[in-house]
Amino acid sequence: MSIANSHQISRYYDFFRDKEIVFTKANVQILKMDPRQVYVKCAGGQWPCLINSSSLQSAKIIIGTNSGAFLAIQKDKNMSIQLRYCFIDANGAPIHFFVNCSVGEINKYQNTEELAVVTLNFTQRPPDDLIFKIGEFLEANENFYHRKEDRIDINKNSIRKLGLEKEESIIFIENVPRRCILKDLSFSGAKVMLVGVPKFLVGKNINLKIDFIDTNESVLVPGIIPRAEFLEGRKDITSVHIAFNGDTVPMVYKLHINSFITTYQKTILNNQGEQVAPANQPVINTAAETAEATKTSIADALPRQNAEQQNVQAQPAATQTAASQAQNPTA
């Protein structure tokens, strides 16, 4: 995943300061927020609350109408108040900070008398940790729609930068697991090589398993096979084109693809003026199809065996495990 720098933080703040994220259960998990350590601080005390939504300029919190915080706000709406965020880093350690706020609108929560939604307007630019968390999330969703066809060739360099475990993976075709080799990835789809017959694969529903070792996460990306063809010179290896189901692409996958694309773009800009690209530089293709220059090496990586011999038999436990790993966080 990407590492924040001052330029990136400033860009996130400039572009996304007024964009709001709703803190659904799925989004809380993706952002790695610890809701148990979120609270408001005012009038000499602190009280737990839930963050309903947040931008880089304000937040909406849910608090009990009997809490000390709500009573203090009702008494003096011009009082200063602080909102405490808490996220968990890659090592499991908490990252917490306060944001200075002023009180805005106060409304009932879903017409109940016990809970209220209070809008807190930030009185200054929030800490960089919050800008990075929200900015990265929003940028990934934006690029998911605007850079769908940017395809990342899978090689040793891109495997490392994407945080993948390896180029070999598993594709579940109609719930039956099959070994495959990743050829390229994008927001909208992928291309893989596997042993099989094209006419028996086209139109099948699939789940492509992607393992990210940098964040120790594994996701299943659902999709369909719109096209497949034999690899040139082989009658046992098929090149399979996958179109992902856009609304169900896991946010974890989006974040990794976005991190790679934005980092690659930054590298290209930094290297402008150089005549020769560095060796083993990862490649992003904007065309719908990628070059077939590496067909021979990929063909050699897959043994010449009958398709039925290469099938990994679907076991009930394996299917259940795969299903449990498929998550669909959305913004």
Tab-separated table of N, CA and C in Angstrom, residues 174-230:
chain	number	residue	atom	x	y	z
A	174	GLU	N	-18.071	-21.320	-11.302
A	174	GLU	CA	-19.301	-21.957	-10.833
A	174	GLU	C	-19.028	-22.736	-9.540
A	175	ASN	N	-18.281	-22.094	-8.641
A	175	ASN	CA	-17.944	-22.628	-7.308
A	175	ASN	C	-16.923	-23.760	-7.325
A	176	VAL	N	-16.389	-24.100	-8.480
A	176	VAL	CA	-15.359	-25.139	-8.571
A	176	VAL	C	-13.992	-24.470	-8.669
A	177	PRO	N	-13.078	-24.710	-7.711
A	177	PRO	CA	-11.771	-24.046	-7.738
A	177	PRO	C	-10.857	-24.615	-8.818
A	178	ARG	N	-10.169	-23.713	-9.529
A	178	ARG	CA	-9.203	-24.101	-10.560
A	178	ARG	C	-7.942	-23.279	-10.374
A	179	ARG	N	-6.791	-23.914	-10.583
A	179	ARG	CA	-5.529	-23.166	-10.533
A	179	ARG	C	-5.404	-22.282	-11.765
A	180	CYS	N	-4.814	-21.110	-11.573
A	180	CYS	CA	-4.614	-20.192	-12.698
A	180	CYS	C	-3.377	-19.353	-12.457
A	181	ILE	N	-2.941	-18.655	-13.508
A	181	ILE	CA	-1.834	-17.703	-13.434
A	181	ILE	C	-2.369	-16.331	-13.809
A	182	LEU	N	-2.126	-15.342	-12.932
A	182	LEU	CA	-2.572	-13.980	-13.194
A	182	LEU	C	-1.733	-13.356	-14.300
A	183	LYS	N	-2.395	-12.789	-15.292
A	183	LYS	CA	-1.698	-12.137	-16.410
A	183	LYS	C	-1.785	-10.618	-16.304
A	184	ASP	N	-2.967	-10.094	-15.979
A	184	ASP	CA	-3.092	-8.666	-15.715
A	184	ASP	C	-4.289	-8.434	-14.802
A	185	LEU	N	-4.295	-7.267	-14.151
A	185	LEU	CA	-5.369	-6.872	-13.252
A	185	LEU	C	-5.759	-5.429	-13.535
A	186	SER	N	-7.025	-5.112	-13.280
A	186	SER	CA	-7.496	-3.735	-13.387
A	186	SER	C	-8.656	-3.558	-12.418
A	187	PHE	N	-9.180	-2.340	-12.348
A	187	PHE	CA	-10.364	-2.112	-11.522
A	187	PHE	C	-11.548	-2.921	-12.037
A	188	SER	N	-11.645	-3.053	-13.360
A	188	SER	CA	-12.849	-3.629	-13.958
A	188	SER	C	-12.740	-5.099	-14.316
A	189	GLY	N	-11.544	-5.676	-14.287
A	189	GLY	CA	-11.425	-7.068	-14.685
A	189	GLY	C	-10.010	-7.598	-14.559
A	190	ALA	N	-9.793	-8.742	-15.177
A	190	ALA	CA	-8.488	-9.394	-15.105
A	190	ALA	C	-8.345	-10.344	-16.284
A	191	LYS	N	-7.120	-10.792	-16.488
A	191	LYS	CA	-6.871	-11.866	-17.452
A	191	LYS	C	-6.025	-12.915	-16.763
A	192	VAL	N	-6.417	-14.175	-16.928
A	192	VAL	CA	-5.688	-15.276	-16.311
A	192	VAL	C	-5.467	-16.368	-17.340
A	193	MET	N	-4.503	-17.228	-17.068
A	193	MET	CA	-4.240	-18.408	-17.886
A	193	MET	C	-4.570	-19.650	-17.055
A	194	LEU	N	-5.269	-20.597	-17.664
A	194	LEU	CA	-5.558	-21.846	-16.973
A	194	LEU	C	-5.733	-22.969	-17.983
A	195	VAL	N	-5.717	-24.190	-17.481
A	195	VAL	CA	-5.934	-25.345	-18.330
A	195	VAL	C	-7.432	-25.539	-18.511
A	196	GLY	N	-7.891	-25.600	-19.748
A	196	GLY	CA	-9.309	-25.757	-19.999
A	196	GLY	C	-9.654	-25.513	-21.456
A	197	VAL	N	-10.914	-25.683	-21.762
A	197	VAL	CA	-11.427	-25.501	-23.121
A	197	VAL	C	-12.282	-24.242	-23.151
A	198	PRO	N	-11.970	-23.282	-24.024
A	198	PRO	CA	-12.661	-21.989	-24.008
A	198	PRO	C	-14.178	-22.078	-24.053
A	199	LYS	N	-14.745	-22.925	-24.904
A	199	LYS	CA	-16.193	-22.950	-25.081
A	199	LYS	C	-16.932	-23.390	-23.820
A	200	PHE	N	-16.215	-24.076	-22.929
A	200	PHE	CA	-16.836	-24.502	-21.678
A	200	PHE	C	-16.658	-23.473	-20.556
A	201	LEU	N	-15.965	-22.380	-20.848
A	201	LEU	CA	-15.688	-21.353	-19.840
A	201	LEU	C	-16.454	-20.062	-20.070
A	202	VAL	N	-16.720	-19.729	-21.328
A	202	VAL	CA	-17.385	-18.472	-21.659
A	202	VAL	C	-18.784	-18.420	-21.038
A	203	GLY	N	-19.072	-17.286	-20.415
A	203	GLY	CA	-20.379	-17.081	-19.808
A	203	GLY	C	-20.511	-17.581	-18.385
A	204	LYS	N	-19.453	-18.193	-17.847
A	204	LYS	CA	-19.505	-18.747	-16.502
A	204	LYS	C	-19.296	-17.649	-15.459
A	205	ASN	N	-19.995	-17.770	-14.341
A	205	ASN	CA	-19.769	-16.890	-13.195
A	205	ASN	C	-18.547	-17.356	-12.425
A	206	ILE	N	-17.744	-16.418	-11.976
A	206	ILE	CA	-16.486	-16.772	-11.307
A	206	ILE	C	-16.272	-15.925	-10.054
A	207	ASN	N	-15.348	-16.380	-9.222
A	207	ASN	CA	-14.776	-15.582	-8.137
A	207	ASN	C	-13.266	-15.752	-8.210
A	208	LEU	N	-12.557	-14.653	-8.388
A	208	LEU	CA	-11.103	-14.697	-8.482
A	208	LEU	C	-10.508	-14.399	-7.121
A	209	LYS	N	-9.687	-15.320	-6.606
A	209	LYS	CA	-9.086	-15.164	-5.291
A	209	LYS	C	-7.786	-14.372	-5.411
A	210	ILE	N	-7.691	-13.315	-4.625
A	210	ILE	CA	-6.497	-12.468	-4.603
A	210	ILE	C	-5.988	-12.400	-3.173
A	211	ASP	N	-4.720	-12.763	-2.962
A	211	ASP	CA	-4.108	-12.719	-1.645
A	211	ASP	C	-3.124	-11.550	-1.581
A	212	PHE	N	-3.310	-10.676	-0.603
A	212	PHE	CA	-2.421	-9.541	-0.389
A	212	PHE	C	-1.610	-9.796	0.876
A	213	ILE	N	-0.320	-10.015	0.716
A	213	ILE	CA	0.506	-10.345	1.886
A	213	ILE	C	0.913	-9.102	2.666
A	214	ASP	N	0.878	-7.932	2.030
A	214	ASP	CA	1.288	-6.719	2.746
A	214	ASP	C	0.286	-6.332	3.833
A	215	THR	N	-0.995	-6.667	3.614
A	215	THR	CA	-2.017	-6.367	4.624
A	215	THR	C	-2.623	-7.640	5.201
A	216	ASN	N	-2.083	-8.780	4.794
A	216	ASN	CA	-2.567	-10.073	5.290
A	216	ASN	C	-4.071	-10.226	5.071
A	217	GLU	N	-4.512	-9.891	3.851
A	217	GLU	CA	-5.924	-9.980	3.503
A	217	GLU	C	-6.108	-10.822	2.250
A	218	SER	N	-7.219	-11.529	2.203
A	218	SER	CA	-7.560	-12.339	1.041
A	218	SER	C	-8.987	-12.010	0.641
A	219	VAL	N	-9.209	-11.746	-0.648
A	219	VAL	CA	-10.541	-11.379	-1.116
A	219	VAL	C	-10.936	-12.233	-2.306
A	220	LEU	N	-12.233	-12.370	-2.499
A	220	LEU	CA	-12.792	-12.988	-3.690
A	220	LEU	C	-13.475	-11.897	-4.500
A	221	VAL	N	-13.049	-11.734	-5.753
A	221	VAL	CA	-13.631	-10.704	-6.613
A	221	VAL	C	-14.573	-11.391	-7.595
A	222	PRO	N	-15.876	-11.136	-7.494
A	222	PRO	CA	-16.834	-11.810	-8.371
A	222	PRO	C	-16.871	-11.202	-9.764
A	223	GLY	N	-17.192	-12.039	-10.747
A	223	GLY	CA	-17.281	-11.563	-12.114
A	223	GLY	C	-17.835	-12.627	-13.041
A	224	ILE	N	-17.621	-12.417	-14.337
A	224	ILE	CA	-18.084	-13.340	-15.365
A	224	ILE	C	-17.030	-13.425	-16.451
A	225	ILE	N	-17.008	-14.532	-17.185
A	225	ILE	CA	-16.049	-14.711	-18.283
A	225	ILE	C	-16.750	-14.367	-19.594
A	226	PRO	N	-16.488	-13.192	-20.168
A	226	PRO	CA	-17.121	-12.840	-21.440
A	226	PRO	C	-16.406	-13.420	-22.656
A	227	ARG	N	-15.119	-13.767	-22.479
A	227	ARG	CA	-14.341	-14.228	-23.633
A	227	ARG	C	-13.196	-15.116	-23.174
A	228	ALA	N	-12.902	-16.114	-23.956
A	228	ALA	CA	-11.767	-17.004	-23.683
A	228	ALA	C	-11.301	-17.597	-25.004
A	229	GLU	N	-9.988	-17.840	-25.117
A	229	GLU	CA	-9.443	-18.446	-26.332
A	229	GLU	C	-8.199	-19.247	-25.977
A	230	PHE	N	-7.928	-20.259	-26.801
A	230	PHE	CA	-6.724	-21.053	-26.598
A	230	PHE	C	-5.495	-20.167	-26.758
